[in-house]
Coordinates of C-alpha atoms in Angstrom, one line a residue:
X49 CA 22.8 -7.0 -30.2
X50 CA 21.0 -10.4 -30.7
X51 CA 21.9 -12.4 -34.1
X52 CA 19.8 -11.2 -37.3
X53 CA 16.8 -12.9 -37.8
X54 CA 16.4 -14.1 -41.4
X55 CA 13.2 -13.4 -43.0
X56 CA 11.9 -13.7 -46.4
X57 CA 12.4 -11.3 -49.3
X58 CA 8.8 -9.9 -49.9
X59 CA 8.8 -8.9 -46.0
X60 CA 11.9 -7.3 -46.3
X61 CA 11.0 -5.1 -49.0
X62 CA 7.2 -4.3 -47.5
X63 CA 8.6 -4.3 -43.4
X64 CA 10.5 -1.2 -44.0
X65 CA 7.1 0.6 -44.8
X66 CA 5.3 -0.7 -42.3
X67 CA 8.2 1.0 -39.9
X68 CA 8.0 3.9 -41.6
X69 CA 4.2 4.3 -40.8
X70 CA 4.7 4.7 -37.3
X71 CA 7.6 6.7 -37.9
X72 CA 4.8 9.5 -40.1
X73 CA 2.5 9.1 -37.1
X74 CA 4.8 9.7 -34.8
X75 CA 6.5 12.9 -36.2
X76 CA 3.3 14.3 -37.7
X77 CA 1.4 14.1 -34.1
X78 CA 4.8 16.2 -32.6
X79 CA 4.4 18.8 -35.4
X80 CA 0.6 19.2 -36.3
X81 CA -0.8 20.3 -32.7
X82 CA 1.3 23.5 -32.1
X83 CA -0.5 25.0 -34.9
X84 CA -3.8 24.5 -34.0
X85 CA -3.3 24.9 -30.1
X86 CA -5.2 28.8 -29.9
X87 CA -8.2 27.5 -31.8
X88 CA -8.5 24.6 -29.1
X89 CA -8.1 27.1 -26.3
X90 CA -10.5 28.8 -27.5
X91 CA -13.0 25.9 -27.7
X92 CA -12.2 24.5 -24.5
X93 CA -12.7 28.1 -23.2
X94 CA -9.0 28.3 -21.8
X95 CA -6.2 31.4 -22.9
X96 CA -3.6 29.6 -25.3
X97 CA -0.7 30.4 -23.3
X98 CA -2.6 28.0 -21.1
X99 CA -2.1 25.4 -23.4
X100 CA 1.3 24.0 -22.3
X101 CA 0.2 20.7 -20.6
X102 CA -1.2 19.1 -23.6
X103 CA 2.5 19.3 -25.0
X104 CA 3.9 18.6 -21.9
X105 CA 1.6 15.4 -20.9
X106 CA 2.8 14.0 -24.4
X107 CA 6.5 14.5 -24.2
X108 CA 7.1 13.5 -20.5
X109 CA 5.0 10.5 -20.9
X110 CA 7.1 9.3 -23.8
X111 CA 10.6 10.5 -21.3
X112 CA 9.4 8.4 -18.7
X113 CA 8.7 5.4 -20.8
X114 CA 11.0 4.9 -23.3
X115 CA 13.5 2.8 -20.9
X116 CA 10.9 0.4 -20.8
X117 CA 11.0 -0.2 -24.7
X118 CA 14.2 -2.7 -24.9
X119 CA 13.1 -4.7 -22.2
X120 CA 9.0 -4.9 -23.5
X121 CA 10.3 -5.9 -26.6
X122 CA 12.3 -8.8 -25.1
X123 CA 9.4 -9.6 -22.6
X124 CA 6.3 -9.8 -25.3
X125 CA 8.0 -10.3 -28.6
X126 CA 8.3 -7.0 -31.1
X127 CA 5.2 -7.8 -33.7
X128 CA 3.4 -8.2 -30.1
X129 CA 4.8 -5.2 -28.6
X130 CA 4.8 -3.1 -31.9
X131 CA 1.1 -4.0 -32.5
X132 CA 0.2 -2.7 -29.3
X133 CA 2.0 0.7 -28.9
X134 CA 0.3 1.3 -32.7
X135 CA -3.0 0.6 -31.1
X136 CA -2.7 2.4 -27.7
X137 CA -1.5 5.7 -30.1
X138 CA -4.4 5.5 -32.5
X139 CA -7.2 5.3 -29.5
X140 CA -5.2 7.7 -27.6
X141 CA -5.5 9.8 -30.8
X142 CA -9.4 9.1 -30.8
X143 CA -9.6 10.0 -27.5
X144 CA -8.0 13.4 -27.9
X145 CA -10.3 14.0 -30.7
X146 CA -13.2 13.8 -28.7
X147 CA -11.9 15.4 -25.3
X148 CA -14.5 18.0 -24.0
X149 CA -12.2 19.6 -21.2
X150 CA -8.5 20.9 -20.9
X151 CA -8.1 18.3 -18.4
X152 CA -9.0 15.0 -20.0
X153 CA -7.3 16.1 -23.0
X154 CA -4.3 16.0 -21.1
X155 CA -4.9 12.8 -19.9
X156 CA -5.6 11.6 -23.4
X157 CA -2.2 13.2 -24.5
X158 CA -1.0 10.8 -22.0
X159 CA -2.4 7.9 -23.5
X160 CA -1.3 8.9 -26.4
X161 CA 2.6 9.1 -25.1
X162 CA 2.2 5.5 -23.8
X163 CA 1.9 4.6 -27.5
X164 CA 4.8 6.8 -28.8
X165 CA 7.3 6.1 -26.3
X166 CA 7.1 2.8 -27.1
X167 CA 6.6 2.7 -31.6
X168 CA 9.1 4.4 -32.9
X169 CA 11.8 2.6 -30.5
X170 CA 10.4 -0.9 -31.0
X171 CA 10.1 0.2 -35.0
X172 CA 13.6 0.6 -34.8
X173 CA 14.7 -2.3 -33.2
X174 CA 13.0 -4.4 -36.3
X175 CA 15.1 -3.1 -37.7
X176 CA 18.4 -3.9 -36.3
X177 CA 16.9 -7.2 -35.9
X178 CA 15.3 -8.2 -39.3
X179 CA 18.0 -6.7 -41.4
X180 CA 21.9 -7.8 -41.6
X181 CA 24.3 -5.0 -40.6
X182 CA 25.5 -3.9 -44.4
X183 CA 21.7 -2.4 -44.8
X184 CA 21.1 -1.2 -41.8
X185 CA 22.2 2.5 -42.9
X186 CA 20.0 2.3 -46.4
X187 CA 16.9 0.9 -44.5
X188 CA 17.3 3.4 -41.5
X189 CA 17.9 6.5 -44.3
X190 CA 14.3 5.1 -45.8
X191 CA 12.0 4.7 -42.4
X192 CA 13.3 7.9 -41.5
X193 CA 12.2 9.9 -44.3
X194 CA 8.2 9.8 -43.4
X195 CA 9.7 11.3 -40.5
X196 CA 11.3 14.6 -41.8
X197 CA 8.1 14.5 -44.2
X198 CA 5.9 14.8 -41.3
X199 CA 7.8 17.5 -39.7
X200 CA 8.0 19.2 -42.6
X201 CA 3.9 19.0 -43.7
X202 CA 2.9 19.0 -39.9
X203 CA 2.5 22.6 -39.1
X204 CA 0.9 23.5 -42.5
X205 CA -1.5 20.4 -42.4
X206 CA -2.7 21.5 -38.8
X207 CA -3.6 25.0 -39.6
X208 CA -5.3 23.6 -42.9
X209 CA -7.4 21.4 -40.4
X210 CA -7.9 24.3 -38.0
X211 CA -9.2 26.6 -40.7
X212 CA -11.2 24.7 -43.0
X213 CA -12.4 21.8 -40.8
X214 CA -11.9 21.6 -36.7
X215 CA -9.0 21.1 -34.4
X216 CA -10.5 17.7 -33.7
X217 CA -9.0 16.5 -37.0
X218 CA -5.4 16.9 -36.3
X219 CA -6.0 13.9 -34.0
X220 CA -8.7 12.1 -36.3
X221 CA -6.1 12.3 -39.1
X222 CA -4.0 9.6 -37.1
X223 CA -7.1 7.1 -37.2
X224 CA -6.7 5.6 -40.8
X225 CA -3.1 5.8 -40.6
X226 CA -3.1 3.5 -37.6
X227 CA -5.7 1.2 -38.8
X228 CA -3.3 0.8 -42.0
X229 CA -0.4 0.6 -39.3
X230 CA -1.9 -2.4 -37.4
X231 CA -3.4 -4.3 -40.3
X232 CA 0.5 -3.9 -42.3
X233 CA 2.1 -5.4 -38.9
X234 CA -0.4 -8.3 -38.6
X235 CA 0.4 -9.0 -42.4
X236 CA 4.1 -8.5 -42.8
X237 CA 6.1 -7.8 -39.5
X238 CA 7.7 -11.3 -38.6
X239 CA 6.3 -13.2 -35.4
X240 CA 9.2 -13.9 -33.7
X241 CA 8.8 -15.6 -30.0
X242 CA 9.9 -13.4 -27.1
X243 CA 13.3 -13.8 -25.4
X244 CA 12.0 -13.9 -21.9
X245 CA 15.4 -13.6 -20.9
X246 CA 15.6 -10.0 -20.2
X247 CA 15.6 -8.2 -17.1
X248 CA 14.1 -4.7 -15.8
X249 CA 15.5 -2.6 -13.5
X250 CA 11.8 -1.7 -12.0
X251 CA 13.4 0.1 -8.7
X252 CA 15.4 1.9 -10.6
X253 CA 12.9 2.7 -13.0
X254 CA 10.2 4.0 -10.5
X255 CA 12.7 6.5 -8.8
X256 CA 14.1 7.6 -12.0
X257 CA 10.5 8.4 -13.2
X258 CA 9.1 10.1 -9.9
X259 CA 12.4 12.4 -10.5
X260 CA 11.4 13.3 -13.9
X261 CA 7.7 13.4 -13.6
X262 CA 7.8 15.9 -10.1
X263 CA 10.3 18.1 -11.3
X264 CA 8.8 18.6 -14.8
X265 CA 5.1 19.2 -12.7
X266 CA 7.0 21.7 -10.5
X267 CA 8.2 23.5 -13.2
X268 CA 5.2 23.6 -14.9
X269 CA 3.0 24.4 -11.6
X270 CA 5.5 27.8 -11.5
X271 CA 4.2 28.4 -15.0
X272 CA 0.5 30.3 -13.9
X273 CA -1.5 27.3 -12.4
X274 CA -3.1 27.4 -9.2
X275 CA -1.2 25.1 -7.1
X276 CA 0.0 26.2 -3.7
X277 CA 3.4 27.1 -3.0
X278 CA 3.8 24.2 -0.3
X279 CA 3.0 21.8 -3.1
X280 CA 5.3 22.7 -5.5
X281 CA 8.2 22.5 -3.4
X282 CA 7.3 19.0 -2.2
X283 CA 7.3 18.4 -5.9
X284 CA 10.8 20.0 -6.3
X285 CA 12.3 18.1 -3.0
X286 CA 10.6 14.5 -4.0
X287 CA 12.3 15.1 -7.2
X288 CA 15.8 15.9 -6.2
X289 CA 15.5 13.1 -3.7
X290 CA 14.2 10.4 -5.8
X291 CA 17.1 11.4 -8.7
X292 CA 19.3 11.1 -5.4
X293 CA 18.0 8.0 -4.5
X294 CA 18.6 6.3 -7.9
X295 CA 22.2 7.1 -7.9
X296 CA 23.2 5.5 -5.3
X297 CA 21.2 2.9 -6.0
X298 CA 22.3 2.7 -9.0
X299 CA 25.7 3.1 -8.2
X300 CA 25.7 -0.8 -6.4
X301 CA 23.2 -2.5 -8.8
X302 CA 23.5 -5.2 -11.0
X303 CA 22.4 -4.2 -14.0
X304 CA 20.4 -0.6 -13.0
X305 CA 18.1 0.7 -15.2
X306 CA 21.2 3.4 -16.4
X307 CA 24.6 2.8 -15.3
X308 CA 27.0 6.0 -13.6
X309 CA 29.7 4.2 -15.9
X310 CA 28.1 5.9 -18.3
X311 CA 29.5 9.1 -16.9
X312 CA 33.0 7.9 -16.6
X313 CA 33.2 8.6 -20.4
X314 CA 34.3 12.3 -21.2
X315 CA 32.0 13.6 -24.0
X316 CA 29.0 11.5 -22.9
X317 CA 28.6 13.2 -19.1
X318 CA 29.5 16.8 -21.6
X319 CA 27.3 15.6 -24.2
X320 CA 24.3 14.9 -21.8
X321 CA 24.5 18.0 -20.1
X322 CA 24.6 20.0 -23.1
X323 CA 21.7 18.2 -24.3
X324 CA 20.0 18.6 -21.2
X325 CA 20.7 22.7 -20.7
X326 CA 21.2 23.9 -24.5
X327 CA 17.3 22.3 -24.9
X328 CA 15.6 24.3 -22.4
X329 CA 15.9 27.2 -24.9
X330 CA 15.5 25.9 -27.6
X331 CA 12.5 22.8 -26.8
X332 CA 10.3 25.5 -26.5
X333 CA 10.6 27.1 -29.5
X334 CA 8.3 24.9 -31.4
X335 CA 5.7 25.1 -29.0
X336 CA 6.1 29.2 -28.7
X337 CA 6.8 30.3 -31.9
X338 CA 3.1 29.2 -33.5
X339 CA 1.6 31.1 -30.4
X340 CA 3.4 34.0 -31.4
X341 CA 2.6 34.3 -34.8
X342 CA -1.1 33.9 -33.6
X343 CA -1.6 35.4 -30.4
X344 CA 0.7 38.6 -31.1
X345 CA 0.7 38.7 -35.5
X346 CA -2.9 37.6 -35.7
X347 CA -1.9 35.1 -38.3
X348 CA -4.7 32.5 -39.3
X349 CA -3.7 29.0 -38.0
X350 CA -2.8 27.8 -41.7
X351 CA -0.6 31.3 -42.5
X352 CA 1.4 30.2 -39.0
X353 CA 1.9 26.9 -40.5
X354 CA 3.4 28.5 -43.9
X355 CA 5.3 30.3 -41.9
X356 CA 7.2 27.7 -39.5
X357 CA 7.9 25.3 -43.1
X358 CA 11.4 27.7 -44.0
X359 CA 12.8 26.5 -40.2
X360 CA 12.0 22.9 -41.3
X361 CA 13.6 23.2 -44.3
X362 CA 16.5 24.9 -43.2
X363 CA 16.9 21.8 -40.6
X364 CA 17.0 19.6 -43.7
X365 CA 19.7 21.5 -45.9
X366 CA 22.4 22.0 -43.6
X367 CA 22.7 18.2 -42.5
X368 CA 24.4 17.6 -45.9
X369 CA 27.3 20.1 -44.5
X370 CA 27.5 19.3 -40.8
X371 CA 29.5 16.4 -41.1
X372 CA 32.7 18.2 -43.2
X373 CA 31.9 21.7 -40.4
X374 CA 32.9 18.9 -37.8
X375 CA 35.6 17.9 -39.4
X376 CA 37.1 20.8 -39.9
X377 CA 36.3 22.6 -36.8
X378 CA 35.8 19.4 -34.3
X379 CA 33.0 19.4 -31.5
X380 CA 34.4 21.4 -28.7
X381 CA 35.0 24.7 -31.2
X382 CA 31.7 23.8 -33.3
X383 CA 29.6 23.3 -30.5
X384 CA 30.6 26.2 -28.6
X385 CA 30.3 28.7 -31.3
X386 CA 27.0 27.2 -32.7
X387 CA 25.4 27.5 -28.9
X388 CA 25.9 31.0 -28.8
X389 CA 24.7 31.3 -32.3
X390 CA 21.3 29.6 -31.4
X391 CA 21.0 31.6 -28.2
X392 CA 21.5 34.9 -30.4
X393 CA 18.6 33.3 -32.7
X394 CA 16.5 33.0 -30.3
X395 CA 16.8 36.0 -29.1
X396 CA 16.3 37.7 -32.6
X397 CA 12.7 36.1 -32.3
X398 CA 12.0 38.8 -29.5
X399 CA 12.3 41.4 -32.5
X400 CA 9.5 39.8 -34.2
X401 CA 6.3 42.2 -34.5
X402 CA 3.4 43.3 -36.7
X403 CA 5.5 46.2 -38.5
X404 CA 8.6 43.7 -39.5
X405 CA 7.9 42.7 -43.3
X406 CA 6.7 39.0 -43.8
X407 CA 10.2 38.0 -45.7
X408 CA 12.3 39.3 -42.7
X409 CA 10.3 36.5 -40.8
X410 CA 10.8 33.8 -43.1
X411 CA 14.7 34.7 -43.4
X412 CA 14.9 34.3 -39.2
X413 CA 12.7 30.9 -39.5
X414 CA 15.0 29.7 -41.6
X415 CA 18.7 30.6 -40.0
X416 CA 17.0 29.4 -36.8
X417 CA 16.2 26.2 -38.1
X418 CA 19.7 26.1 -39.8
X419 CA 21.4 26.7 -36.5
X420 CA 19.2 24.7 -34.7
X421 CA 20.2 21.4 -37.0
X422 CA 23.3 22.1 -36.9
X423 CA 23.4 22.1 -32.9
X424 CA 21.4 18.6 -32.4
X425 CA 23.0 17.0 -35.0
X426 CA 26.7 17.4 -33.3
X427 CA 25.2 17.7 -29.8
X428 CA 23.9 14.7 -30.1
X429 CA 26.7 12.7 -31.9
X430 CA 29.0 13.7 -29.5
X431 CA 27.5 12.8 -26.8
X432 CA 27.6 8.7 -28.4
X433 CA 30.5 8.5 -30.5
X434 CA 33.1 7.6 -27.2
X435 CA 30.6 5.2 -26.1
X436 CA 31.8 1.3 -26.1
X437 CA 29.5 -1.4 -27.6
X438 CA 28.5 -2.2 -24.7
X439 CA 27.5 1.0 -23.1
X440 CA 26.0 1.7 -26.8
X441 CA 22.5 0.7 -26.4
X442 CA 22.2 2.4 -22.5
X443 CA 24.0 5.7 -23.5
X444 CA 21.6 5.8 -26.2
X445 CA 18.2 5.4 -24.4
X446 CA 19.6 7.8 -21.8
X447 CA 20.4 10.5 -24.5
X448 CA 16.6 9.9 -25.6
X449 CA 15.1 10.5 -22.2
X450 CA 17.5 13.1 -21.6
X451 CA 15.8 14.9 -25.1
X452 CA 12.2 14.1 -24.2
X453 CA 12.6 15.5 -21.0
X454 CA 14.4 18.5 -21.3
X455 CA 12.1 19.3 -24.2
X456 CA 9.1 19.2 -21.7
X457 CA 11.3 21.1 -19.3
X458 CA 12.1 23.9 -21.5
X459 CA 8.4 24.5 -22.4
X460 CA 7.3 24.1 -18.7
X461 CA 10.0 27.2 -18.3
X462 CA 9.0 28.9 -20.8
X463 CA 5.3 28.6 -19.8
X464 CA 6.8 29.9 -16.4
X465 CA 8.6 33.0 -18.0
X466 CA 5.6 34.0 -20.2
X467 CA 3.1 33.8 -17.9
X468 CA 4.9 35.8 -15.3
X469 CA 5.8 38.7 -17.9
X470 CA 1.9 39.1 -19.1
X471 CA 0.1 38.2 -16.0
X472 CA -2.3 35.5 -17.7
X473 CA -3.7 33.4 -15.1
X474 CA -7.3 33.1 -17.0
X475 CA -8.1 34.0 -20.7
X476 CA -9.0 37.5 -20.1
X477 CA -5.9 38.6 -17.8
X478 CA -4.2 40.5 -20.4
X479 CA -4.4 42.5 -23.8
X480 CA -2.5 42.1 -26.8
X481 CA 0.4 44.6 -26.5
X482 CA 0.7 43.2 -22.8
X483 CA 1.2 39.7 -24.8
X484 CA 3.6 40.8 -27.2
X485 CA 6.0 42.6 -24.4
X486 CA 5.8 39.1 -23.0
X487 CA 6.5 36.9 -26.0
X488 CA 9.5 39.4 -26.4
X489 CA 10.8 39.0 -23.0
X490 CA 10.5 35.3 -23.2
X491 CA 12.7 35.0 -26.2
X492 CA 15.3 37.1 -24.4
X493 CA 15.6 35.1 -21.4
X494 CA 15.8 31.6 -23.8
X495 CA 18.6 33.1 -25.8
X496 CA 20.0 33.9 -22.5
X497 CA 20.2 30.3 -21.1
X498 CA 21.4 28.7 -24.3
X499 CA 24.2 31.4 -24.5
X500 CA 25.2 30.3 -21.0
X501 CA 24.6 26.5 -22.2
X502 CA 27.7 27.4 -24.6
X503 CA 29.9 27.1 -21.6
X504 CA 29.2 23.2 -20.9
X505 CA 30.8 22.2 -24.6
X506 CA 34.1 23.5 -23.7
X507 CA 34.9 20.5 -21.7
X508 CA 34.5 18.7 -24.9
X509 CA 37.3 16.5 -25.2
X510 CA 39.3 18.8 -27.5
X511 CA 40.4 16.8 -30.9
X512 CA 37.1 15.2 -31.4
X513 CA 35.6 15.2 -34.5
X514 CA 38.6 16.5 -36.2
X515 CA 39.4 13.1 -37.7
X516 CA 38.2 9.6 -38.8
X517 CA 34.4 10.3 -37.1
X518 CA 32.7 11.0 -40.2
X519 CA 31.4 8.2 -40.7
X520 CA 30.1 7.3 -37.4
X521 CA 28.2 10.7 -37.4
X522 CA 26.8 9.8 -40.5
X523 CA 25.5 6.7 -39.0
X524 CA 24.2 8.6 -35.9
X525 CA 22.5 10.9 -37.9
X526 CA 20.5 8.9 -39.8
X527 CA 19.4 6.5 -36.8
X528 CA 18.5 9.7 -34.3
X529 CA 16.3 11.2 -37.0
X530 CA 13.1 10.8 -34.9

């Protein structure tokens, strides 16, 4: 990492606010939409469980572009850089607000991923370079907290929106916030002149992309649109090819846009593929779970968003504890017990139903998002902690694509699963008992696959975690927030 750049002490108190702006925009955008997705089907005259590519566009977007972050940042200078993603995400935002069709509401969501692939990275890399080492853990812990705020508020705010305003303002919301964004950044973040010294791995970057963006398309093509059978295996094959064509590339490049040393280290080729598999259960649970409470309880928009705050909170008390669980029971054990865990709490959502009494569902929302914490929080820690210095800052933006994408993946699946159990191919293909069999179904089969994810954290080298990590999870933690 470059040297710290010295800057004086009224920035340094105000630059950490600034950060944490884009942070809150950031991680309220990724929370407030699920909510109010059925009440925008409805006025774009689309079934909900249609509603999948408006997630999707977002997070693949963001998987596809955060490599490019690093080497933006070098290019263009960070105020430059920041500035601009903070811009691109507030007109995206506009843009979504005012989308007449499914369609180019997708392709505002895209937009709108441009901007947030690129914030919250370049946010955090301020950071590391505005602020000496000794702080970077207390300054870190402080941006981070608009993030679990916005989580938290997000799904509650968006069905307060939905019901006493319109579904256009979850999006309009992000407009003032951005404006204060941008004019904070032109005031107090540093102008530091770009590096220029950087390189990009564009070849690399091009294949790795078309490998994520046709595979995620194919997957969601299976999920109940209309495209022709011959078109979504082309999409799987240029996918499987292009990923095949970046590894051995990648294999003899200089400096390639990830490295296959990378997978020379134990836990981080375990770690990924957790990461990878484990998520396509559980990435779509924030996406299905406000569709069930709406399209199969009949809960109003803001009741669902009541409703989904327990597994938020849940996420937040049981980080205090994960670090001495490890340390105790180390990865391997932790990891393959907790997997099965979150596969059986998945599945427990398929027992969901008008009849079961509103505590009971509050009690499952919240072990879920207990479990669920507790899973990313060593899945993902693991998957770093062997890493050298060197290998740090690649093994890190790799394990952030890998997230993104798998997230997009799962719900693309998902999508698939549930529209092939109740039939929907247009908003009036199915009734609501049809729905509910299907929501139950889905749950099953995502238990399923993160039961059989379990099996990939037994290769987990087998003392780690047991000793002298704490504090490097701790670290992790706190920097993987968002």
């Amino acid at each position: 990492m470059p040297d710290t750049i010295q800057v004086d002490p009224k920035t340094a108190r105000i630059l950490p606010w600034v950060v944490a702006i884009a942070f809150f925009m950031q991680s309220l955008d990724g929370t407030i939409l699920n909510t109010a997705l059925p009440t925008m089907a409805e006025s774009l005259k689309v079934h909900p469980l249609q509603m999948q590519g408006v997630v999707i566009a977002y997070m693949l977007t963001v998987a596809v572009l955060i490599p490019t972050s690093g080497w933006l940042a070098d290019r263009f200078g960070i105020r430059r850089v920041f500035l601009a993603a903070i811009t691109v995400f507030t007109l995206g935002s506009l843009a979504c607000a005012i989308s007449p069709t499914l369609p180019v509401l997708i392709v505002s969501r895209v937009l709108q991923g441009i901007g947030g692939a690129i914030l919250v990275p370049v946010g955090r890399l301020s950071v590391l370079r505005f602020y000496p080492r000794q702080q970077l853990v207390q300054v870190l812990s402080f941006i981070t907290v608009p993030g679990l705020l916005g989580q938290l508020f997000g799904p509650t705010l968006g069905g307060f929106l939905v019901d006493y305003a319109s579904w256009h303002w979850i999006f309009l919301i992000n407009l003032p916030v951005g404006l204060l964004g941008v004019l904070s950044a032109l005031r107090y973040m540093p102008k530091v002149a770009p590096s220029g010294s950087a390189s990009f791995d564009l070849f690399g970057f091009v294949f790795f992309g078309t490998f994520m963006l046709t595979l995620t398309v194919a997957l969601e093509g299976v999920g109940g649109t209309s495209m022709p059978y011959t078109q979504l295996v082309l999409f799987f094959v240029t996918g499987f090819v292009s990923l095949a064509v970046y590894y051995f590339y990648a294999r003899h490049a200089r400096n390639p846009l990830f490295s296959p040393g990378l997978f020379s280290v134990r836990n981080f080729s375990v770690g990924l593929a957790g990461n990878l598999f484990a998520r396509l259960g559980t990435g779509a649970m924030p996406f299905l779970t406000p569709l069930l409470l709406q399209v199969s309880l009949g809960f109003s928009p803001l009741k669902a968003g009541l409703t989904m705050i327990p597994m938020t909170v849940g996420a937040m008390l049981i980080k205090s504890i994960v670090t001495r669980l490890i340390g105790r029971l180390g990865f391997r054990l932790l990891l393959s017990i907790n997997t099965v865990l979150l596969g059986i709490m998945i599945g427990v959502f398929a027992l969901i139903n008008k009849d079961m009494p509103y505590p009971v569902i509050l009690v499952i929302f919240t072990v879920f998002g207990v479990v669920n914490s507790m899973q990313f929080s060593a899945m993902n820690t693991v998957t770093l902690l062997d890493l050298s210095d060197e290998q740090a800052s690649s093994g890190n933006s790799l394990l952030s694509v890998i997230m993104q994408l798998s997230m997009s993946m799962g719900i693309a699946i998902a999508s698939a699963i549930l529209g092939e159990f109740s039939g929907i191919s247009s908003y009036s293909a199915t009734g609501g008992a049809d729905v509910a069999i299907a929501f139950r179904n889905t749950f099953i089969c995502l238990g399923f696959m993160a039961v059989i994810s379990s099996l990939i954290f037994y290769h987990v080298t087998p003392s780690s975690g047991k000793s002298g990590e704490r504090k490097a999870l701790f670290q992790h933690e706190k920097s993987m927030e968002q």
